[in-house]
CSV table of C-alpha atoms in Angstrom, one decimal:
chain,number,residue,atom,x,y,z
C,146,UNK,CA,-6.3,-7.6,-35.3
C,147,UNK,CA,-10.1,-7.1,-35.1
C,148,UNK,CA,-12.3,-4.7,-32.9
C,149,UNK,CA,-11.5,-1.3,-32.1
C,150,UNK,CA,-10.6,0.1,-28.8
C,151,UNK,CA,-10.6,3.2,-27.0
C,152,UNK,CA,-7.5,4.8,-27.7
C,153,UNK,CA,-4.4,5.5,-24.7
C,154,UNK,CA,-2.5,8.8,-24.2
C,155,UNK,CA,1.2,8.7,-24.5
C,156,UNK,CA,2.6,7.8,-21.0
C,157,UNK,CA,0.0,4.6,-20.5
C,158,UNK,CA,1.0,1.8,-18.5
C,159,UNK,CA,0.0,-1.2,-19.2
C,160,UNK,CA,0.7,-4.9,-18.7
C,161,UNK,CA,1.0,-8.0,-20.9
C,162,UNK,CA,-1.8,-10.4,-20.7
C,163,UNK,CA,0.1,-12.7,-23.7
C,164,UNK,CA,3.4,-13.0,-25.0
C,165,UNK,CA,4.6,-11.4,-27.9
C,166,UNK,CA,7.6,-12.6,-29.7
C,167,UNK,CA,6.9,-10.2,-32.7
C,168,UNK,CA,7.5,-10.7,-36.5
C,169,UNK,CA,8.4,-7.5,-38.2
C,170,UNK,CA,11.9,-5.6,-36.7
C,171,UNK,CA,10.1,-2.6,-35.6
C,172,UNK,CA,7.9,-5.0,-33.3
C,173,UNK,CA,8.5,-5.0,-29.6
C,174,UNK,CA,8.5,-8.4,-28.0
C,175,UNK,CA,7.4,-9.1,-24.3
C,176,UNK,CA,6.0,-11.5,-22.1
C,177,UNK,CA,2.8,-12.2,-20.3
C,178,UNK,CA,3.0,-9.8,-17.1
C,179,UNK,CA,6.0,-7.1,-18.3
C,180,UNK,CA,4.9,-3.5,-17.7
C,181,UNK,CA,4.7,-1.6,-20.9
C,182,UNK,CA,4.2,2.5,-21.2
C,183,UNK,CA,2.8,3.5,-24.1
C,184,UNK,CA,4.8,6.2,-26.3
C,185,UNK,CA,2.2,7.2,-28.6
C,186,UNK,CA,-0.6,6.0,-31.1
C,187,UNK,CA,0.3,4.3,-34.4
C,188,UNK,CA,-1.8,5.1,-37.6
C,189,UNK,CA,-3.8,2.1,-36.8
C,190,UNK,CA,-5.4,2.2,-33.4
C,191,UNK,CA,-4.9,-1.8,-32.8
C,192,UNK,CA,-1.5,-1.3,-32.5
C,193,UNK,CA,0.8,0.9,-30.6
C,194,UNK,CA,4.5,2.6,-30.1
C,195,UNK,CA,5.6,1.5,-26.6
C,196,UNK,CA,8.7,1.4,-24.4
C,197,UNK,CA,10.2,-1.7,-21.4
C,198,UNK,CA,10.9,-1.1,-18.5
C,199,UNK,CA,14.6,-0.8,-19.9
C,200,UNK,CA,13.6,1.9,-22.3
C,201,UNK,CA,13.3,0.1,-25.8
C,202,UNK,CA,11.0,1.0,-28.1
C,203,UNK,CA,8.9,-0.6,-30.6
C,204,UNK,CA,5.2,-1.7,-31.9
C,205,UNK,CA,3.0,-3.1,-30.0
C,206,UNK,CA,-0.3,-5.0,-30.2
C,207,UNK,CA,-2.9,-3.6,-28.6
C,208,UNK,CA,-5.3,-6.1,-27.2
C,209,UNK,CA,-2.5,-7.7,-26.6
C,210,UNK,CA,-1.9,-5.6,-23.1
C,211,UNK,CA,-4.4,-4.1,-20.6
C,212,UNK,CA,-4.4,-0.5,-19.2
C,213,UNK,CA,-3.1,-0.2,-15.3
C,214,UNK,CA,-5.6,1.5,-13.5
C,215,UNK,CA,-6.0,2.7,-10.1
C,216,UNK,CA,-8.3,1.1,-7.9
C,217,UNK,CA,-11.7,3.1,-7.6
C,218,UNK,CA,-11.6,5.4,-4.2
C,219,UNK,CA,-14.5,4.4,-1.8
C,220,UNK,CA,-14.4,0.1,-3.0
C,221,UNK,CA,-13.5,-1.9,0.0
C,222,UNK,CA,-11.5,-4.7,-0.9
C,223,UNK,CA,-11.4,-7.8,1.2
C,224,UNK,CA,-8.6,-10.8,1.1
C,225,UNK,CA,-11.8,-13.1,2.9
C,226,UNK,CA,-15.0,-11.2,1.1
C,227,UNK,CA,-16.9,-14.4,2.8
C,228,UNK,CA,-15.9,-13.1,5.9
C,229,UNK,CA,-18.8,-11.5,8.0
C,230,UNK,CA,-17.9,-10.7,11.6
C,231,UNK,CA,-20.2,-10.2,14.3
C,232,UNK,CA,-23.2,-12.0,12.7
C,233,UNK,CA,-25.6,-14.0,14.3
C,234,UNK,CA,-26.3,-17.5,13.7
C,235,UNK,CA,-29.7,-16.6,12.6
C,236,UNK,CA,-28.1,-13.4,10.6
C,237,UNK,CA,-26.3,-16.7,8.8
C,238,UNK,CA,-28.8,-19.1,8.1
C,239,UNK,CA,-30.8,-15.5,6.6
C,240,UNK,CA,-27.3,-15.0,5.0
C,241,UNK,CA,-27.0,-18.3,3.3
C,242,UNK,CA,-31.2,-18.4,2.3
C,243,UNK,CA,-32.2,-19.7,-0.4
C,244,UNK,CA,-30.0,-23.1,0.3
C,245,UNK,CA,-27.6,-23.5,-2.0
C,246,UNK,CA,-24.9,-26.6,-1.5
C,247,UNK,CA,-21.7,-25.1,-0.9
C,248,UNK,CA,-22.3,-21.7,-0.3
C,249,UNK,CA,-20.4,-20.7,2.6
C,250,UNK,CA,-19.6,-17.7,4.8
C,251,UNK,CA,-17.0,-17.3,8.2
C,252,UNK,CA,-18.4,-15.5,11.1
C,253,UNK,CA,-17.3,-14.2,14.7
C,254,UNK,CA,-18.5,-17.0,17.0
C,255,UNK,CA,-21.1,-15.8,19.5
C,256,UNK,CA,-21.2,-18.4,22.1
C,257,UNK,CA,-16.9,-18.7,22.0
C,258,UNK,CA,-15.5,-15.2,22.1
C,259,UNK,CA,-12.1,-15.5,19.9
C,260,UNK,CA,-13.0,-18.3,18.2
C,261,UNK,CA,-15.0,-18.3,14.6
C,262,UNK,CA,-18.0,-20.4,12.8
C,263,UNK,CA,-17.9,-21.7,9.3
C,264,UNK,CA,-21.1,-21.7,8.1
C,265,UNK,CA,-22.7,-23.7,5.1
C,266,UNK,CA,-25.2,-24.3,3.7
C,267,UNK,CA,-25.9,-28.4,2.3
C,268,UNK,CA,-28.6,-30.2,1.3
C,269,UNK,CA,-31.6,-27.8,2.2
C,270,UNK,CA,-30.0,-26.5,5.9
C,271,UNK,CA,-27.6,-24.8,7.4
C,272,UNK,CA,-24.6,-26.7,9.2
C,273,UNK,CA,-22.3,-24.4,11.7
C,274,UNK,CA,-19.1,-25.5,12.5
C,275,UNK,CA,-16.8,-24.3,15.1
C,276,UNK,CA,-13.4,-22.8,14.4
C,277,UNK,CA,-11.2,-23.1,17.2
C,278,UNK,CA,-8.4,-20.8,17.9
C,279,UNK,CA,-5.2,-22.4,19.9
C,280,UNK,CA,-1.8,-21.6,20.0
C,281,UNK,CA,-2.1,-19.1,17.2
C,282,UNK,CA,-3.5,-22.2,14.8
C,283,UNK,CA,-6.7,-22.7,13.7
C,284,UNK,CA,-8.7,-26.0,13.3
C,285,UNK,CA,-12.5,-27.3,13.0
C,286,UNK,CA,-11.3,-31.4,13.9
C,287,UNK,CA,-8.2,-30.7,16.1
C,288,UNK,CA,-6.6,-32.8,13.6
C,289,UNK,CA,-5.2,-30.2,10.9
C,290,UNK,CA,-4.5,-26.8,11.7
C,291,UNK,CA,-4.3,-23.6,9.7
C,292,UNK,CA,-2.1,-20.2,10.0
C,293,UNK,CA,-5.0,-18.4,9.1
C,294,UNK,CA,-9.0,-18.2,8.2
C,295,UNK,CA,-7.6,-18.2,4.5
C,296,UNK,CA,-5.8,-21.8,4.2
C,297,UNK,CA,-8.3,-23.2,6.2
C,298,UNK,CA,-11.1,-22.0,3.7
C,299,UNK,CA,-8.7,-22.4,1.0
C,300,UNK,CA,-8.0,-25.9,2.2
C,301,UNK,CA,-12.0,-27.5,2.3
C,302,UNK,CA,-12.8,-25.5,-1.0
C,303,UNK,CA,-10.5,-28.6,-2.0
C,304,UNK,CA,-11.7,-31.0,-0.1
C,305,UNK,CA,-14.7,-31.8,1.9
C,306,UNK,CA,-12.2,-33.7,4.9
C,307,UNK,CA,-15.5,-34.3,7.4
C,308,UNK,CA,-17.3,-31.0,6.3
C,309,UNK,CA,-21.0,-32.1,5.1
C,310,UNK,CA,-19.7,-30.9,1.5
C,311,UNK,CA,-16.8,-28.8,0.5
C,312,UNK,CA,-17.1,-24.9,0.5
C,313,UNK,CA,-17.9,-23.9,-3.1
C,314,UNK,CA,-19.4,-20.6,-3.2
C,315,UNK,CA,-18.5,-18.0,-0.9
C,316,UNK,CA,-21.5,-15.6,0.5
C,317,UNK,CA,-19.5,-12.2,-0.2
C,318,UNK,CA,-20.4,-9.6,2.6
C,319,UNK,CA,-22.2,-6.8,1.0
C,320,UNK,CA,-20.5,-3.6,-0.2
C,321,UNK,CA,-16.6,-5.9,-0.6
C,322,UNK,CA,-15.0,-7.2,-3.5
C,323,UNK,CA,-12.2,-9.6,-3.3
C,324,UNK,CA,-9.1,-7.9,-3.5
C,325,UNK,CA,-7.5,-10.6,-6.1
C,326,UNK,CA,-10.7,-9.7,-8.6
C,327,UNK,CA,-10.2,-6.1,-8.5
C,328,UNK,CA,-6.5,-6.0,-8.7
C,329,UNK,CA,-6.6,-8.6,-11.9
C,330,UNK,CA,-9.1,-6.1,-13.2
C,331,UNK,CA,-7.1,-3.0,-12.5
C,332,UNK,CA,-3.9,-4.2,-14.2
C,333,UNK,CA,-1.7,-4.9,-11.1
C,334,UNK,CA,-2.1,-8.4,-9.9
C,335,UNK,CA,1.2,-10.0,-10.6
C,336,UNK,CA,2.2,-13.4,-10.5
C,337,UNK,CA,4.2,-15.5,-7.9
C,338,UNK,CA,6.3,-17.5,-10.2
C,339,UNK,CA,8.0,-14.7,-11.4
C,340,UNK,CA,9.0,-13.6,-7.9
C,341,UNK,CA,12.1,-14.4,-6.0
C,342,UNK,CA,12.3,-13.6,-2.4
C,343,UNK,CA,16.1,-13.4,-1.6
C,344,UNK,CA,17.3,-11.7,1.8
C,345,UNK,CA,15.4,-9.9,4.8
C,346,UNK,CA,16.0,-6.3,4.6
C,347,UNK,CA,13.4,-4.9,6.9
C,348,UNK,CA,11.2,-5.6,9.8
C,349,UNK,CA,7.3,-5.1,10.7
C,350,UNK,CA,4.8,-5.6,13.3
C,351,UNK,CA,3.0,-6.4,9.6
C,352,UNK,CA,5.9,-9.3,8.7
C,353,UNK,CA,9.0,-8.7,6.3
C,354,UNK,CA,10.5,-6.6,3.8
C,355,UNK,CA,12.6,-8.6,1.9
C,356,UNK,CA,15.0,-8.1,-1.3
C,357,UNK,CA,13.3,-9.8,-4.1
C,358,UNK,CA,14.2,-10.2,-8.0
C,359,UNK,CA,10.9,-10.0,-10.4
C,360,UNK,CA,11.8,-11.0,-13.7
C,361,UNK,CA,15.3,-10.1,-13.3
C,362,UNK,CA,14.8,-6.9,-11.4
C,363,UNK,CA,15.3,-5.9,-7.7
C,364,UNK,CA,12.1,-5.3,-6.1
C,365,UNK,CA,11.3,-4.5,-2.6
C,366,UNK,CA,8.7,-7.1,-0.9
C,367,UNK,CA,6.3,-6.6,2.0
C,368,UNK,CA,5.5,-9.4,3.2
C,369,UNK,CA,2.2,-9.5,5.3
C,370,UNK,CA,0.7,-13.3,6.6
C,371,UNK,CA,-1.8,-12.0,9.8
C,372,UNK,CA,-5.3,-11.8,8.9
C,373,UNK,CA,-6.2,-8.6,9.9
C,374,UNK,CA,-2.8,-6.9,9.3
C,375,UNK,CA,-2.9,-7.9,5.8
C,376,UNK,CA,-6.7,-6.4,5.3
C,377,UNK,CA,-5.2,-2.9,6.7
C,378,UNK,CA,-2.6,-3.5,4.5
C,379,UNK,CA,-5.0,-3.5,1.0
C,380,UNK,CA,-5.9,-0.2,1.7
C,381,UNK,CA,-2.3,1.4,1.5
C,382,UNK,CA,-1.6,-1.3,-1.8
C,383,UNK,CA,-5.3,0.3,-3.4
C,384,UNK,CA,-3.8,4.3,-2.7
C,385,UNK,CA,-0.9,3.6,-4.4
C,386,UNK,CA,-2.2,2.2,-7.6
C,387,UNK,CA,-3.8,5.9,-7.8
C,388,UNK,CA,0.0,7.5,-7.5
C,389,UNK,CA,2.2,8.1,-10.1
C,390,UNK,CA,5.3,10.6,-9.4
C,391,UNK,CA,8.8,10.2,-9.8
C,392,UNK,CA,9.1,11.3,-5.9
C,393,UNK,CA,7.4,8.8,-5.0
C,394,UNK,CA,8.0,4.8,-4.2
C,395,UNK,CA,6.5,3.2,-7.2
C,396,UNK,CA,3.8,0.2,-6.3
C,397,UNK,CA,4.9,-2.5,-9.4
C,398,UNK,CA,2.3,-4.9,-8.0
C,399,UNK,CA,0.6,-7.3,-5.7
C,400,UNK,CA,0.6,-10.5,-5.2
C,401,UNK,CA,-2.4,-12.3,-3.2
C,402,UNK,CA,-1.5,-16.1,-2.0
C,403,UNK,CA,-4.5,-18.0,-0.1
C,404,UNK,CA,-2.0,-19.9,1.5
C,405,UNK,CA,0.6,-17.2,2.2
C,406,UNK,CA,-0.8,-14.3,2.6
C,407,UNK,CA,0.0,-10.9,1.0
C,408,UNK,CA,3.1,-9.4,-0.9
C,409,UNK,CA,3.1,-5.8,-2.0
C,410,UNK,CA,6.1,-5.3,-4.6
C,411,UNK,CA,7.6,-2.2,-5.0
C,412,UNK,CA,10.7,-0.4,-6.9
C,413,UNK,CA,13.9,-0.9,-4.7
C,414,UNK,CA,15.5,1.8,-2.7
C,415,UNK,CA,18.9,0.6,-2.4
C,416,UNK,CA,19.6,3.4,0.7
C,417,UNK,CA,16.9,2.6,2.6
C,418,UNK,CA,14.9,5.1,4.8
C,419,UNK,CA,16.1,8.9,5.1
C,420,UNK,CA,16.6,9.1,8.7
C,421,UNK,CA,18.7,6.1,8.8
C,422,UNK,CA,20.9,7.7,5.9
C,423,UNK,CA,21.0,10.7,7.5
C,424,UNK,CA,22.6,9.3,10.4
C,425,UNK,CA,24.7,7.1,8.9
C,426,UNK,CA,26.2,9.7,6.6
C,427,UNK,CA,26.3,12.5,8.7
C,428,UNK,CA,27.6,16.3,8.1
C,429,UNK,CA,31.3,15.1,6.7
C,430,UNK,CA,29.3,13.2,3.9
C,431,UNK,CA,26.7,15.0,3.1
C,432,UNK,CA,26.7,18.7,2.2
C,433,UNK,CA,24.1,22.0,1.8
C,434,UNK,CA,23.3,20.9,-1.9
C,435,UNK,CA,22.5,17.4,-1.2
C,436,UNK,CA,20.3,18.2,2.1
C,437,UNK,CA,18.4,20.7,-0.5
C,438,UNK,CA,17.9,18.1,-2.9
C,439,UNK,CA,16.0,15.9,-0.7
C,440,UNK,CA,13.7,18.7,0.7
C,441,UNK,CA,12.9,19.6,-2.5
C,442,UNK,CA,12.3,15.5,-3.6
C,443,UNK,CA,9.8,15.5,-0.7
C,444,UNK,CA,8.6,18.8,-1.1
C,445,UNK,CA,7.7,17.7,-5.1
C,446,UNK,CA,5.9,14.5,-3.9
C,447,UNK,CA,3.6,16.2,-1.2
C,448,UNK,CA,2.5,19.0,-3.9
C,449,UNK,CA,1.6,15.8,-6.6
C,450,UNK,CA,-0.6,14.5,-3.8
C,451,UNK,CA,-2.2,17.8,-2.9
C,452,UNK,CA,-3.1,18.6,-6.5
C,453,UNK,CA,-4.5,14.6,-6.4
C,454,UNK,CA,-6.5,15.4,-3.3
C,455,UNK,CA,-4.2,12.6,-1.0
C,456,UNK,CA,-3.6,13.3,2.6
C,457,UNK,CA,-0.6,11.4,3.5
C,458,UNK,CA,-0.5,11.7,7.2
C,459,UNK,CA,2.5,10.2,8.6
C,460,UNK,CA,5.2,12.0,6.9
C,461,UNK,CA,8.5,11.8,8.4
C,462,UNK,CA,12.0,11.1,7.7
C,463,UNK,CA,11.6,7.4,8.6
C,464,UNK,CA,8.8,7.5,5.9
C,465,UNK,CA,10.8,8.6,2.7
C,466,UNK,CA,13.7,6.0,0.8
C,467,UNK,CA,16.8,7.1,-0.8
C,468,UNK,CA,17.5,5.3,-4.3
C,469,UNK,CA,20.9,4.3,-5.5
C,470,UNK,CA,21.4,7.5,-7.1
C,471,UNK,CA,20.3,9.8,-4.2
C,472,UNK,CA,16.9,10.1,-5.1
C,473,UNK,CA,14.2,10.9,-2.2
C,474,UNK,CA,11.4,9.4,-2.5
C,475,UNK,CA,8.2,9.5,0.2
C,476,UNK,CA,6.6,5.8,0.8
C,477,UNK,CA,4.5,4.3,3.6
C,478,UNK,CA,0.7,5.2,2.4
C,479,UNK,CA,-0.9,3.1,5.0
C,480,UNK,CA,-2.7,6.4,6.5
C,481,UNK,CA,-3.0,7.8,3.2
C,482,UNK,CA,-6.5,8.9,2.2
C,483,UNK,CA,-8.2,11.6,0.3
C,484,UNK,CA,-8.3,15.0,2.3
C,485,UNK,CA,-10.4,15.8,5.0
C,486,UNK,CA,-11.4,12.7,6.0
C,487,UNK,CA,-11.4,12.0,10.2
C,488,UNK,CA,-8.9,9.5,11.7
C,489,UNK,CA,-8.5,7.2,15.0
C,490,UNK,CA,-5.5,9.4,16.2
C,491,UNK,CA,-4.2,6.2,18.6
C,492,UNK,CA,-2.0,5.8,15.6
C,493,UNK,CA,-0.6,8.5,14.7
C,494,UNK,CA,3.3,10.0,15.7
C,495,UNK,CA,2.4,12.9,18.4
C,496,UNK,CA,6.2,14.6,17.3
C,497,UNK,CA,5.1,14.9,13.5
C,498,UNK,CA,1.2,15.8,13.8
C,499,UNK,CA,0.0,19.3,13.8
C,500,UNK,CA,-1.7,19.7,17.2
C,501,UNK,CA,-5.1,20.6,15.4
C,502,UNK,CA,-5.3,17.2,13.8
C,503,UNK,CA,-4.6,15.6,17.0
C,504,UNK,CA,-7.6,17.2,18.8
C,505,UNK,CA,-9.9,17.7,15.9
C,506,UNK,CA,-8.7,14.8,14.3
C,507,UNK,CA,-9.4,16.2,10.7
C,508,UNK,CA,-6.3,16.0,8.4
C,509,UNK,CA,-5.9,18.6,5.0
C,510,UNK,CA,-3.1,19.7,3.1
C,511,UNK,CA,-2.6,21.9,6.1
C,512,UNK,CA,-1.4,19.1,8.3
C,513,UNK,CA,0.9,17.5,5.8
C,514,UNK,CA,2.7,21.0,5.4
C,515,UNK,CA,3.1,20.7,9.5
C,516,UNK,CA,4.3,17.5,8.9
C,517,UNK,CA,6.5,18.6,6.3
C,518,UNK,CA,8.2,21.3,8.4
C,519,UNK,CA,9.3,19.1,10.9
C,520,UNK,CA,10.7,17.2,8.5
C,521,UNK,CA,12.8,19.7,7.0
C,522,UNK,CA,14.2,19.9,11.0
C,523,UNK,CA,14.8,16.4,10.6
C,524,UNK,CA,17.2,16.8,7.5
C,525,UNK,CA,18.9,19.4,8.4
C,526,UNK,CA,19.9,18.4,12.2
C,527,UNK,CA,20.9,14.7,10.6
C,528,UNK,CA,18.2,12.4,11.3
C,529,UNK,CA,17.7,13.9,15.4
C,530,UNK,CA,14.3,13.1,17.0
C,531,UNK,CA,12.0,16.3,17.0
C,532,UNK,CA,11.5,18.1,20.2
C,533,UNK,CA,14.6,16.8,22.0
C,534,UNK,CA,15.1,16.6,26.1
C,535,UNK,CA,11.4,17.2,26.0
C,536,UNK,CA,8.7,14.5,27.2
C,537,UNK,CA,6.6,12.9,24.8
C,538,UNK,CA,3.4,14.2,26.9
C,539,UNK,CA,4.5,18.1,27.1
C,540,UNK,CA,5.2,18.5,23.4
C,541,UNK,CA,1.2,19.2,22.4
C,542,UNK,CA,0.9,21.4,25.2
C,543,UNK,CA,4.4,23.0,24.7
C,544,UNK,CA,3.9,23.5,21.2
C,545,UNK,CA,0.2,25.0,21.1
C,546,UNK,CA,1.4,27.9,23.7
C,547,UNK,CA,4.2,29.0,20.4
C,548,UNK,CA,7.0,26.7,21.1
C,549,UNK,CA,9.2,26.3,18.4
C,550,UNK,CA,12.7,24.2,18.1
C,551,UNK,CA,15.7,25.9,17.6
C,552,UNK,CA,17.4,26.0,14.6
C,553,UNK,CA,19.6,22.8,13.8
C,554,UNK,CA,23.6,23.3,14.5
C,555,UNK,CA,24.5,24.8,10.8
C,556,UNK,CA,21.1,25.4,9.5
C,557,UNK,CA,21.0,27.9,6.8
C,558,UNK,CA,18.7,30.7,8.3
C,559,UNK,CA,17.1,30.7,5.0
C,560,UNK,CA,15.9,27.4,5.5
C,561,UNK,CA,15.2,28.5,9.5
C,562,UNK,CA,12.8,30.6,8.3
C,563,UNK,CA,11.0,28.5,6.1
C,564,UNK,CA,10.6,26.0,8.6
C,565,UNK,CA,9.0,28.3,11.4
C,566,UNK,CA,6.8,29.6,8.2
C,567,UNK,CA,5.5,26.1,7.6
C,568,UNK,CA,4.6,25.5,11.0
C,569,UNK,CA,2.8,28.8,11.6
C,570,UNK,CA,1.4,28.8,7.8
C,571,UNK,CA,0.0,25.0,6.9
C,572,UNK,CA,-0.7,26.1,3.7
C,573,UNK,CA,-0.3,26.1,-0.1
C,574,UNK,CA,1.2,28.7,-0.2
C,575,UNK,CA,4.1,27.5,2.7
C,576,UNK,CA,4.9,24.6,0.0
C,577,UNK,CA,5.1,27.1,-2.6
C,578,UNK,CA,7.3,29.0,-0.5
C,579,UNK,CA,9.7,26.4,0.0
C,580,UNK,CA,10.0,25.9,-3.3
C,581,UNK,CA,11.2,29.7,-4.1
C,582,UNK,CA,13.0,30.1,-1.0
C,583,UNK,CA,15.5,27.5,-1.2
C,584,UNK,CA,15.6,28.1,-4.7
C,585,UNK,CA,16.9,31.6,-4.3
């Protein structure tokens, strides 16, 4: 081994870029792609002590794996970084200057609203090309049709097929980066042959979540094909690179397909959501310790993010798994950002948002510990909606002049009080005094 290399704390993670069968029996094999976490440093700093995902242990090479890292808050990753919206044609042609054969961008047409342009540049000018959208398909000829901007792009980088040339080198709108470049770089791109999609376990507006097996372990998949769904979707896949807690669902990778779309991997949760376990379950199955547990599961999860300066936004039973072994574990990080930052409130769940982030629409710890208090109803009335036998639209008004629900049939008054305290408090110090109360 050559070079020298910065050296890794103990708890690492890193992935294989080669395969290593290993010579010497205190070597640790692996293969191109396995997750690694490194145990500690070894007395030479080209190789380290590192564990599997099934816990052995062993030496490891070191440029031999690559350090996970989170994706860099503030980047704006794009699945079509040629992609330019509302541009002119003369915006374009400026676009595509100086002529370069090949080079290629996708804009919003001007003259057919819903419809795009593919614009490239050949041979000294500019040729525009007209994208028409029909019957959710996408074609230039009217001869072969595409499910989405990506195939068909992906499609005449291959081939020419009547285009002046074929697409070569993409004009990358200013201030993106493909997503597929920066999660190679980061350390979580993962491949498709090693993933098995095996049963639909979940629905979305997005697409699927389906059962997968990656290299021999369940995984859960979201599956996202739409355009513009899957470009929302990047930002929640970029947060969670940035998480690490035991409390919370664990992002394994991503998967970006020109032809198929997007897959997000994550650890299974073999119990599926909270609320629907709650339900499910109900009071003859599941007793005080177990309803405690899980507060305290979420309630460890929200204080990670808080000390990581994340703003999670939409937390509610429906929004936390249950593992095989009765873990709770907080998911869904699609409104996830760092704190403070404003938000289009059309999305957000009226029932779990604290009424000041609705009208002022600024989100802080404060919120989340709102959030969290109606979540702790949620637990301990079974998986109930919040503000029952009262209409959607009185519930801001309601609450903002004191309202508060009533305790849940069997509710420790303890756990009562700590609810009301959250809602009134929306502060640090409210999660800390969940902590201790229940505790005690």
């Amino acid at each position: 081994m050559s070079g020298m290399q910065a050296v890794w704390p103990s708890g690492t993670e890193c992935i294989a870029k080669y395969n290593f069968h290993g010579t010497a029996e205190q070597d640790l094999p692996f293969s191109k792609g396995d997750v690694l976490t490194i145990v500690a440093v070894t007395k030479d700093p080209n190789w380290y002590k590192a564990k599997n995902k099934v816990g052995r242990e062993g030496i490891i090479p070191a440029n031999y794996v690559q350090k996970r890292e989170g994706v860099k808050a503030g980047i704006k990753l794009s699945l079509m970084p040629w992609f330019h919206g509302k541009i002119t044609r003369e915006q374009a042609e400026r676009l595509l200057y100086p002529p370069e054969t090949g080079l290629f961008l996708v804009r919003e047409s001007t003259n057919y609203p819903g419809d795009y342009t593919l614009c490239v540049s050949c041979e000294g000018k500019v040729e525009h090309y007209r994208i028409i959208y029909s019957s959710s398909k996408l074609s230039i000829d009217e001869e072969v049709y595409f499910e989405n901007l990506m195939q068909l792009v992906e499609h005449y980088t291959t081939d020419a097929d009547g285009l002046c040339t074929r697409l070569i080198k993409p004009k990358v709108m200013e201030g993106t980066v493909a997503a597929q470049d920066e999660f190679s770089r980061s350390g979580w791109a993962l491949n498709m042959k090693d993933l098995k999609l095996l049963q639909i376990i979940g629905k979305g507006e997005f697409g699927d979540v389906m059962l997968g097996d990656y290299r021999g372990n369940k995984v859960a998949v979201k599956c996202i094909k739409n355009d513009a769904t899957a470009q929302a979707f990047l930002a929640e896949a970029s947060v969670m690179t940035q998480l690490r807690h035991s409390n919370l669902v664990q992002l394994l990778g991503v998967i970006v397909e020109e032809k198929s779309g997007l897959y997000i991997v994550t650890e299974y949760m073999a119990k599926g959501s909270l609320v629907d376990y709650l339900r499910s379950r109900g009071r003859s199955v599941l007793g005080a310790d177990c309803l405690l547990k899980f507060s305290l599961d979420v309630c460890e999860a929200m204080e990670y993010l808080e000390a990581n300066n994340f703003v999670h936004r939409d937390l509610a039973a429906r929004n936390v798994l249950v593992s095989e072994d009765n873990i709770a574990k907080v998911s869904d990080f699609g409104l996830t950002k760092e704190a403070s930052s404003t938000q289009d409130t059309g999305k957000l769940p009226v029932k779990w948002t604290a009424p000041e982030a609705l009208r002022e629409k600024k989100f802080s710890t404060k919120s989340d510990v709102w959030s969290f208090g109606i979540l702790l109803w949620e637990i301990y009335s079974f998986g109930r909606v919040p503000y029952p036998r009262i209409p959607l639209k009185d519930v801001v008004p309601r609450v903002e002049k004191g309202y508060k629900m009533d305790a849940p049939d069997g509710c420790p008054a303890i756990v009562y009080e700590v609810m009301k305290k959250l809602l009134d408090a929306g502060s640090r110090a409210s999660a800390v005094l969940l902590t201790s109360s229940v505790n005690s």
